[in-house]
Tab-separated table of C-alpha atoms and ligand atoms in Angstrom:
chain	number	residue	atom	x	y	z
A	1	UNK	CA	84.721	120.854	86.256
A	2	UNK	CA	81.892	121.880	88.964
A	3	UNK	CA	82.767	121.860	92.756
A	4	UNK	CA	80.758	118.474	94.181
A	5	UNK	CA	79.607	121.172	97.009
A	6	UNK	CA	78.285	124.504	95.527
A	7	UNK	CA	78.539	123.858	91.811
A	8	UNK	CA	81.338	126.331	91.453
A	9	UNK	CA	84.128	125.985	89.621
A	10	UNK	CA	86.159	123.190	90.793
A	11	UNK	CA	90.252	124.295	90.943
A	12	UNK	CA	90.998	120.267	91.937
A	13	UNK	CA	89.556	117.436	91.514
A	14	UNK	CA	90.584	114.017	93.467
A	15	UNK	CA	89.883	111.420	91.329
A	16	UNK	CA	90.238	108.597	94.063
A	17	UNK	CA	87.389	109.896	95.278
A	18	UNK	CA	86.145	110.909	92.058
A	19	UNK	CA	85.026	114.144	93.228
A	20	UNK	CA	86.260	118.295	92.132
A	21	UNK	CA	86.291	121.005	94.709
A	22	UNK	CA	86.299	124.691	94.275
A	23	UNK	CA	89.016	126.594	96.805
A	24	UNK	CA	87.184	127.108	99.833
A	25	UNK	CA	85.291	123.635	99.847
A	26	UNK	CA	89.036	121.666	98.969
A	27	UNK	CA	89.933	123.467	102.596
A	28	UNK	CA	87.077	122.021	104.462
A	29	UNK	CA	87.540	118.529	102.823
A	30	UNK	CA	91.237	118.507	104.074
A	31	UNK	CA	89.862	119.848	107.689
A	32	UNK	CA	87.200	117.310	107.651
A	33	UNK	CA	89.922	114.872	107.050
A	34	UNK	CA	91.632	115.814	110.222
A	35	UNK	CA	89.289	115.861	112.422
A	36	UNK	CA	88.069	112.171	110.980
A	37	UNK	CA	91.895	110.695	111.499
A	38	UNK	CA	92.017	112.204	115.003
A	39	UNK	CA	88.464	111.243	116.074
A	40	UNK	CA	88.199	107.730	114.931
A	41	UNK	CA	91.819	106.800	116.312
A	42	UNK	CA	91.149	109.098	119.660
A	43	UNK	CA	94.247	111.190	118.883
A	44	UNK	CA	93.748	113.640	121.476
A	45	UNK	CA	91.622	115.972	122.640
A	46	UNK	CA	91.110	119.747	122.729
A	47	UNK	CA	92.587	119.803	126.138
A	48	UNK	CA	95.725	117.563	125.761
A	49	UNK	CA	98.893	119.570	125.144
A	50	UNK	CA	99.889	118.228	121.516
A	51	UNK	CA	103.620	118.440	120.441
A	52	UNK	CA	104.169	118.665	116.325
A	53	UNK	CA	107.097	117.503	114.733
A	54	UNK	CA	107.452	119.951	112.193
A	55	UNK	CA	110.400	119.796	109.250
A	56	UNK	CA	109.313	122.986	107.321
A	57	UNK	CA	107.989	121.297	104.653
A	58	UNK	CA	104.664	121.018	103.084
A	59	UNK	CA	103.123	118.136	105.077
A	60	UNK	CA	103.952	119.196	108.724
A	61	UNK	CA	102.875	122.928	108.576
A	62	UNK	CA	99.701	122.557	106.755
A	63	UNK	CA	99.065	120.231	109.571
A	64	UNK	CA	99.944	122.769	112.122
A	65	UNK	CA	97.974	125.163	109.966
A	66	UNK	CA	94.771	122.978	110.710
A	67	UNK	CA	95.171	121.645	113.883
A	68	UNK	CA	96.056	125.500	115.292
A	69	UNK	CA	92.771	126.657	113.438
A	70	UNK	CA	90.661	123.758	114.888
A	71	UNK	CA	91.621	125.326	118.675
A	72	UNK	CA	93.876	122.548	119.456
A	73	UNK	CA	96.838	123.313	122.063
A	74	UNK	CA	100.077	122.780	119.562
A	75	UNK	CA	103.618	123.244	120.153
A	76	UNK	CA	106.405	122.574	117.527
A	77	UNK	CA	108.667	121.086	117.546
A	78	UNK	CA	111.828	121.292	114.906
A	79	UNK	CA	115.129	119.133	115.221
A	80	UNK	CA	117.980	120.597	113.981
A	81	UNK	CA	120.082	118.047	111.916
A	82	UNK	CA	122.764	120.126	111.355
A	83	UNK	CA	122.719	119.511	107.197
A	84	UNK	CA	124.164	122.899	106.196
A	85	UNK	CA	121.676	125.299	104.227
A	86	UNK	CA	118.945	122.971	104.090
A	87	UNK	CA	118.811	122.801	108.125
A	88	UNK	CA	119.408	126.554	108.774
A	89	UNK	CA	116.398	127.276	105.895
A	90	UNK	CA	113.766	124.668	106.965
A	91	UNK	CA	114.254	125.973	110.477
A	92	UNK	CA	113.523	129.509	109.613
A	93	UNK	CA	110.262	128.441	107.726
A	94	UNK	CA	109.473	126.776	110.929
A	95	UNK	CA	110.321	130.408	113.242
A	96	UNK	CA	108.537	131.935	110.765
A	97	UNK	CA	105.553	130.260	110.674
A	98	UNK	CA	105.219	130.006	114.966
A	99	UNK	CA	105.920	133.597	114.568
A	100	UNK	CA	103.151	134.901	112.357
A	101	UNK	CA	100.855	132.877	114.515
A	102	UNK	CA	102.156	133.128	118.182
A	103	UNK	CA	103.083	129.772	118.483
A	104	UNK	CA	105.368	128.354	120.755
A	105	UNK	CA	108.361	126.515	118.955
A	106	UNK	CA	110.668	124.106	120.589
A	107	UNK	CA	114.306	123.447	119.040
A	108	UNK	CA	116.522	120.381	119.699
A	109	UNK	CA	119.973	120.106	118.303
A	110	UNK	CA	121.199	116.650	117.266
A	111	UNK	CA	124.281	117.719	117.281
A	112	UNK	CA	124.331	118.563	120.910
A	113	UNK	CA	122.495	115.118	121.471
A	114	UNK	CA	124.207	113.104	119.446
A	115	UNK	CA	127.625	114.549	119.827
A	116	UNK	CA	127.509	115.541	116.021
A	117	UNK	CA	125.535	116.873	113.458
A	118	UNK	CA	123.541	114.407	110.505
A	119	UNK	CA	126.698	114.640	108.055
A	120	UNK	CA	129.233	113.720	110.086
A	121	UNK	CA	127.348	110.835	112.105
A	122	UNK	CA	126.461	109.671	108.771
A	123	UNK	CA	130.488	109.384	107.813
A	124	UNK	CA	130.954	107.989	111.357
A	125	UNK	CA	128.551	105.037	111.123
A	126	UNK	CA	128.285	103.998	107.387
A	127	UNK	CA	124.797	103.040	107.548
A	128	UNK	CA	122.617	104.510	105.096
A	129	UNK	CA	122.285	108.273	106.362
A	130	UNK	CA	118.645	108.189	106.936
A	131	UNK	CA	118.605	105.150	109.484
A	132	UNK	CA	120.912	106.993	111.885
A	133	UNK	CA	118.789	110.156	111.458
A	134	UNK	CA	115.427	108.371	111.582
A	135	UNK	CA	116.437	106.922	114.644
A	136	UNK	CA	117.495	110.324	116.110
A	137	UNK	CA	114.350	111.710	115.292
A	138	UNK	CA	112.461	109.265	116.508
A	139	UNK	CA	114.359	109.529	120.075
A	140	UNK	CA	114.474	113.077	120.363
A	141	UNK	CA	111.015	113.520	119.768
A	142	UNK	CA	109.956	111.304	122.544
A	143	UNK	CA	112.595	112.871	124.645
A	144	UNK	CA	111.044	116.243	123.914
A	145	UNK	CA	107.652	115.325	125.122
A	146	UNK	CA	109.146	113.338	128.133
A	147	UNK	CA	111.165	116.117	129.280
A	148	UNK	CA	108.426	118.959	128.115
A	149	UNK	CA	105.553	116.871	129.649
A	150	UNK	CA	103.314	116.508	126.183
A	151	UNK	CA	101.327	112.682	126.417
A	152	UNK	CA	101.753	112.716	122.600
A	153	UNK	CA	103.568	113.315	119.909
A	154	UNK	CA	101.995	114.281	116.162
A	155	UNK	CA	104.055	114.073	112.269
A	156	UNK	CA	102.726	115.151	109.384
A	157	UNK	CA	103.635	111.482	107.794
A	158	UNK	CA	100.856	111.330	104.985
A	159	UNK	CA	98.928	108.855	102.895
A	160	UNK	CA	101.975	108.591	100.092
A	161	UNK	CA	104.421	108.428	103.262
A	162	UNK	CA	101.983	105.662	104.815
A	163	UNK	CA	101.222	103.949	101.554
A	164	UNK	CA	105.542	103.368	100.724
A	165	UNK	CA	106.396	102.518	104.395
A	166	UNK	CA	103.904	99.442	104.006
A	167	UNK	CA	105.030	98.917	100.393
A	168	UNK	CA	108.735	98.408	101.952
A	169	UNK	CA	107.957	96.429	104.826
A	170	UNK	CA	105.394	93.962	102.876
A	171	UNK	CA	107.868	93.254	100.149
A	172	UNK	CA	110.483	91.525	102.594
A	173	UNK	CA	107.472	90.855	105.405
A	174	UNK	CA	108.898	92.751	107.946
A	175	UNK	CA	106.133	91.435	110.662
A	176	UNK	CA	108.021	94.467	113.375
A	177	UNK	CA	107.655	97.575	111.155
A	178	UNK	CA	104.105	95.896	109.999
A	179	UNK	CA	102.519	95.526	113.788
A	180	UNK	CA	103.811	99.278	114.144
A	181	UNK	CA	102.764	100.956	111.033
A	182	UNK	CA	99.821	102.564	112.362
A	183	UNK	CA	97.765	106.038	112.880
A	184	UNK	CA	98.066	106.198	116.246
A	185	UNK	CA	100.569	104.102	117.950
A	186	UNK	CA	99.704	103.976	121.933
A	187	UNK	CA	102.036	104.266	124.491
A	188	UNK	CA	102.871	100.984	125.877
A	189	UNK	CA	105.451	101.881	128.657
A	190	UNK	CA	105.394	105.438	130.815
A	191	UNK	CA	108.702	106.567	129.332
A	192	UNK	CA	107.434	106.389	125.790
A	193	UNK	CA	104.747	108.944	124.688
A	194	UNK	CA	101.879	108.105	122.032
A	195	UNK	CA	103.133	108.780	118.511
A	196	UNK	CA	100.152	109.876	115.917
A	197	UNK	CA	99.865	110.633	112.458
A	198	UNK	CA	96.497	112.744	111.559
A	199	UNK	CA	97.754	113.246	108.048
A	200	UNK	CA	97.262	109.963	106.826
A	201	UNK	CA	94.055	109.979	105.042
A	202	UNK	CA	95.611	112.712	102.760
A	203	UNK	CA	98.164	112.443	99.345
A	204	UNK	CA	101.339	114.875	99.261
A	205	UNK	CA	99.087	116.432	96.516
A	206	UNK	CA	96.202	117.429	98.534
A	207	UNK	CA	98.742	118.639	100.965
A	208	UNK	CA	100.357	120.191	98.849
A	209	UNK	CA	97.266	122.067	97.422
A	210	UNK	CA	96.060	122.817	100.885
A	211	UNK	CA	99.630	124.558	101.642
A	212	UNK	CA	99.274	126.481	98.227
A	213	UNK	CA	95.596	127.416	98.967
A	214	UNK	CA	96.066	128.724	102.680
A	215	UNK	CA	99.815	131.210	101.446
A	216	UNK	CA	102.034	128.685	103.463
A	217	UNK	CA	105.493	129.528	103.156
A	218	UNK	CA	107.730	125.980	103.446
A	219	UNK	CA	110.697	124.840	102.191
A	220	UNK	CA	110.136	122.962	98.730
A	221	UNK	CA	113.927	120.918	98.948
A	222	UNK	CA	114.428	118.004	99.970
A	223	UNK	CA	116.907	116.976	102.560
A	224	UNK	CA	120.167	116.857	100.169
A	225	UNK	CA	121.204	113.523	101.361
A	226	UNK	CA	117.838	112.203	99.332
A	227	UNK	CA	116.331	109.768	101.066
A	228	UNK	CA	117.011	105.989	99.967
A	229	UNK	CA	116.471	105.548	96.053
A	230	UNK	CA	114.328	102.389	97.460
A	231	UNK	CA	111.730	104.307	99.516
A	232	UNK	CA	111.213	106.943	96.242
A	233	UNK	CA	111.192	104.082	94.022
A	234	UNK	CA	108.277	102.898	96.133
A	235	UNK	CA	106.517	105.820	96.044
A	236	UNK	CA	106.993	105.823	92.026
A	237	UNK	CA	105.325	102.291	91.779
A	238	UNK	CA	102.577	103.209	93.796
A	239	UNK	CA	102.083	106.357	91.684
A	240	UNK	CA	101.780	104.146	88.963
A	241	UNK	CA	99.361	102.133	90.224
A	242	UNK	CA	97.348	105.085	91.383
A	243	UNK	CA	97.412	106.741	87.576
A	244	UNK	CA	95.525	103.543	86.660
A	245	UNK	CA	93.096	102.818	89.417
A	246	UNK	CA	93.024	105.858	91.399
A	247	UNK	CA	92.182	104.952	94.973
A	248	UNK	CA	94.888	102.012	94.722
A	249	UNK	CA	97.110	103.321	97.468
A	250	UNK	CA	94.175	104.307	99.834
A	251	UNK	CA	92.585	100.773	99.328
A	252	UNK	CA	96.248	99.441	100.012
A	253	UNK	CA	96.590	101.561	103.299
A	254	UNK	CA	93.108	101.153	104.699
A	255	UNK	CA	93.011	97.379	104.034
A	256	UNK	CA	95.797	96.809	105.480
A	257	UNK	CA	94.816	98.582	108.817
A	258	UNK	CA	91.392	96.850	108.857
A	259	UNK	CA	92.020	93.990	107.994
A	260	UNK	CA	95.889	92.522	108.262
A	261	UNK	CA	97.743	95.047	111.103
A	262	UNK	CA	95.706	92.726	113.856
A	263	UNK	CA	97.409	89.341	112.541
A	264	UNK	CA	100.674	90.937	112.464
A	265	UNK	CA	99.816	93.071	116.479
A	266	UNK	CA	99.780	89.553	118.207
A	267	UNK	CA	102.872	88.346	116.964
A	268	UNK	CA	105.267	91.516	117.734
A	269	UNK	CA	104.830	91.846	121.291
A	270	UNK	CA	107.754	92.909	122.734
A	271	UNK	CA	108.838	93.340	126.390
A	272	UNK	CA	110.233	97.362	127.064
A	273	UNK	CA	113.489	98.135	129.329
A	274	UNK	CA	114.962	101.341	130.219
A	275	UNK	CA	117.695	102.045	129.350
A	276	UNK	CA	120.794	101.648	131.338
A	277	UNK	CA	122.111	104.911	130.201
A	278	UNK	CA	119.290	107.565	129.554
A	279	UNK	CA	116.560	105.779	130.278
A	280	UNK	CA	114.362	105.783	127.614
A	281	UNK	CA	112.928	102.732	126.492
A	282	UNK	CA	114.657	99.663	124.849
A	283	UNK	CA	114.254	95.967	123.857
A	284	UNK	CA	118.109	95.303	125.021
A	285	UNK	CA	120.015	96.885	127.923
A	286	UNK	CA	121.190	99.834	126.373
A	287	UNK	CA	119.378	101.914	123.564
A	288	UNK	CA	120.381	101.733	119.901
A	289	UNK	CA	120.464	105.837	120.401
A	290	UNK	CA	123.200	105.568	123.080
A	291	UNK	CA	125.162	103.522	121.046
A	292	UNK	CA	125.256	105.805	118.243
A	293	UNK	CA	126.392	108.108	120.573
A	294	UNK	CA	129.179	106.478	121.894
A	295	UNK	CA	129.744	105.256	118.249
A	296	UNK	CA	130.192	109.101	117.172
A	297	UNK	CA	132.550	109.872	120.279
A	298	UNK	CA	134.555	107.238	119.939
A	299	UNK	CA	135.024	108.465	116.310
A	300	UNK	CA	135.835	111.751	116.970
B	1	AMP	P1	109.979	112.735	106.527
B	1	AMP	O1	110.470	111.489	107.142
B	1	AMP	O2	111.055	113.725	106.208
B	1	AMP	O3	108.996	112.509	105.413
B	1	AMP	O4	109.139	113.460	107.671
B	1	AMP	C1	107.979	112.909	108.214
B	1	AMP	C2	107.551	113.755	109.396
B	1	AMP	O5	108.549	113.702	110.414
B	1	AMP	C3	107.383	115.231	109.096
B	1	AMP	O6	106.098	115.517	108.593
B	1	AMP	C4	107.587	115.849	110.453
B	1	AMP	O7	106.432	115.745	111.250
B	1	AMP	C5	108.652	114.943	111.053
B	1	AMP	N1	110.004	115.510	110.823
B	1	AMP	C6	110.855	115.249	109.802
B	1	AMP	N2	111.992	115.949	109.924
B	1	AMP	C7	111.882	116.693	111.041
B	1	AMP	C8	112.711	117.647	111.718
B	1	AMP	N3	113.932	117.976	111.254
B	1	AMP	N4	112.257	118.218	112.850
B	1	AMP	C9	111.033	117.886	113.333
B	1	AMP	N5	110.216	117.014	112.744
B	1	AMP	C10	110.614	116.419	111.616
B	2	FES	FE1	117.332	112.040	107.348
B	2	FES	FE2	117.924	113.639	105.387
B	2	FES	S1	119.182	112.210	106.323
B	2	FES	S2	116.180	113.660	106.569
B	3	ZN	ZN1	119.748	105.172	125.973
């Protein structure tokens, strides 16, 4: 196999776009890729102060990697969920990293926000473990940059991630989680910051090789509490389908953001409260993250 660029040998080749690059040209694909996600779906800028939800795996490091080496103004920031080992070792991939690279690193406890950490809240509430977290996350993250002062707010979600969240949400037509799934998702209310995704025009594999390729040290476990055997068995199908047309789950993703996310945009609009609480946003009166809250006190 010869490298599409400089006829050298290829070490990968991506069949979905039927191409093989050698080492240094696979790098400048996946930067190329980065700078097309945040360019065509305005992202931000050089000059916007950029906070990075980073877990310590693969996906949200090699996106720090890139965006730090691209110039742009990064901080990170890693939620502690309080899961035993796995917490305490993604964390220190995450010091690690901002350390060899002087970058600043923010930490936020759940279990000082919530009251207590991921396992117990998950005994506490009954609901499948990641809803409670995913809804954590997804607070604390936009309290970060409220309370920091960042205008937005990047993951490293990527294509596979992208690619199952639709899979999910088509199969029971969940028109809410449809008119959301997006790139970039603007902020439509002061007190919530814009929430983008620049990884999602690349697989966990390239990932994957691009964190191999560039020495990136990040924690290879999952979260122990593996996340719902429906969103994996998603991912499976679609892996499936991508084995025998490769390009299936790109052609999936990208269609759907052409062509169908408008239909499903005009139907979802909802009105945004603050909270009477905290103050973030909500559709109701109080926020479904204060009420976990006072779900977990109330339990312990
Ligand atoms: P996941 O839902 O675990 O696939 O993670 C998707 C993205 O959410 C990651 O790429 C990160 O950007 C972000 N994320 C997940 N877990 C954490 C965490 N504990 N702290 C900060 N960001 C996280
Ligand atoms: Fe949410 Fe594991 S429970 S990441
Ligand atoms: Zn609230």
């Amino acid at each position: 196999m010869k490298c599409r660029k400089c006829g050298g040998a290829a070490v990968l080749e991506l069949r979905r776009h039927n191409v093989a690059f050698c080492a240094p040209d696979f790098l400048e694909f996946f930067r190329k890729q980065v700078s097309e996600a945040v360019r065509r779906h305005r992202m931000f800028t050089r000059d916007e102060a950029v906070l990075l939800a980073v877990s310590g795996g693969k996906d949200s490091l090699a996106l720090w990697d890139v965006l730090i080496e691209a110039g742009y103004k990064t901080t990170g920031l890693y939620l502690d969920l309080g899961i035993y080992d796995y917490s305490k070792e993604s964390h220190a991939k995450c010091e690690a990293f901002a350390a060899d690279r002087g970058a600043a690193l923010l930490t936020v406890s759940v279990e000082q926000e919530v009251g207590a950490p991921i396992p117990e809240v998950r005994a506490v509430t009954r609901r499948p473990t990641c809803s409670a977290c995913g809804l954590s996350k997804r607070y604390l993250m936009n309290k970060a940059a409220l309370d920091h002062g960042f205008p937005v707010v990047a993951t490293g979600h990527n294509l596979d991630d992208e690619a199952a969240t639709l899979f999910g949400s088509v199969l029971h037509w969940q028109t809410e989680p449809l008119a959301r799934q997006s790139p970039a998702l603007p902020s439509t209310h002061p007190k919530l910051v814009r929430r983008v995704k620049p990884l999602y025009r690349l697989s966990e594999l390239e990932t994957a090789a691009y964190a191999f390729l560039r020495g990136i040290d990040y924690i290879v476990e999952e979260c122990p509490f593996a996340r719902g055997a429906t969103s994996l068995m998603h991912k499976e199908i679609l892996n499936r389908l991508e084995e025998a047309s490769p390009g299936a789950k790109h052609n999936f993703l990208y269609g759907f953001l052409e062509k169908a996310r408008p239909a499903f945009e005009r139907v979802a609009e909802v009105e945004l409260h603050e909270c009477a609480r905290c103050g973030q946003v909500t559709t109701g009166t109080v926020c479904a993250f204060c009420k976990l809250a006072d779900q977990v006190k109330r339990a312990r």
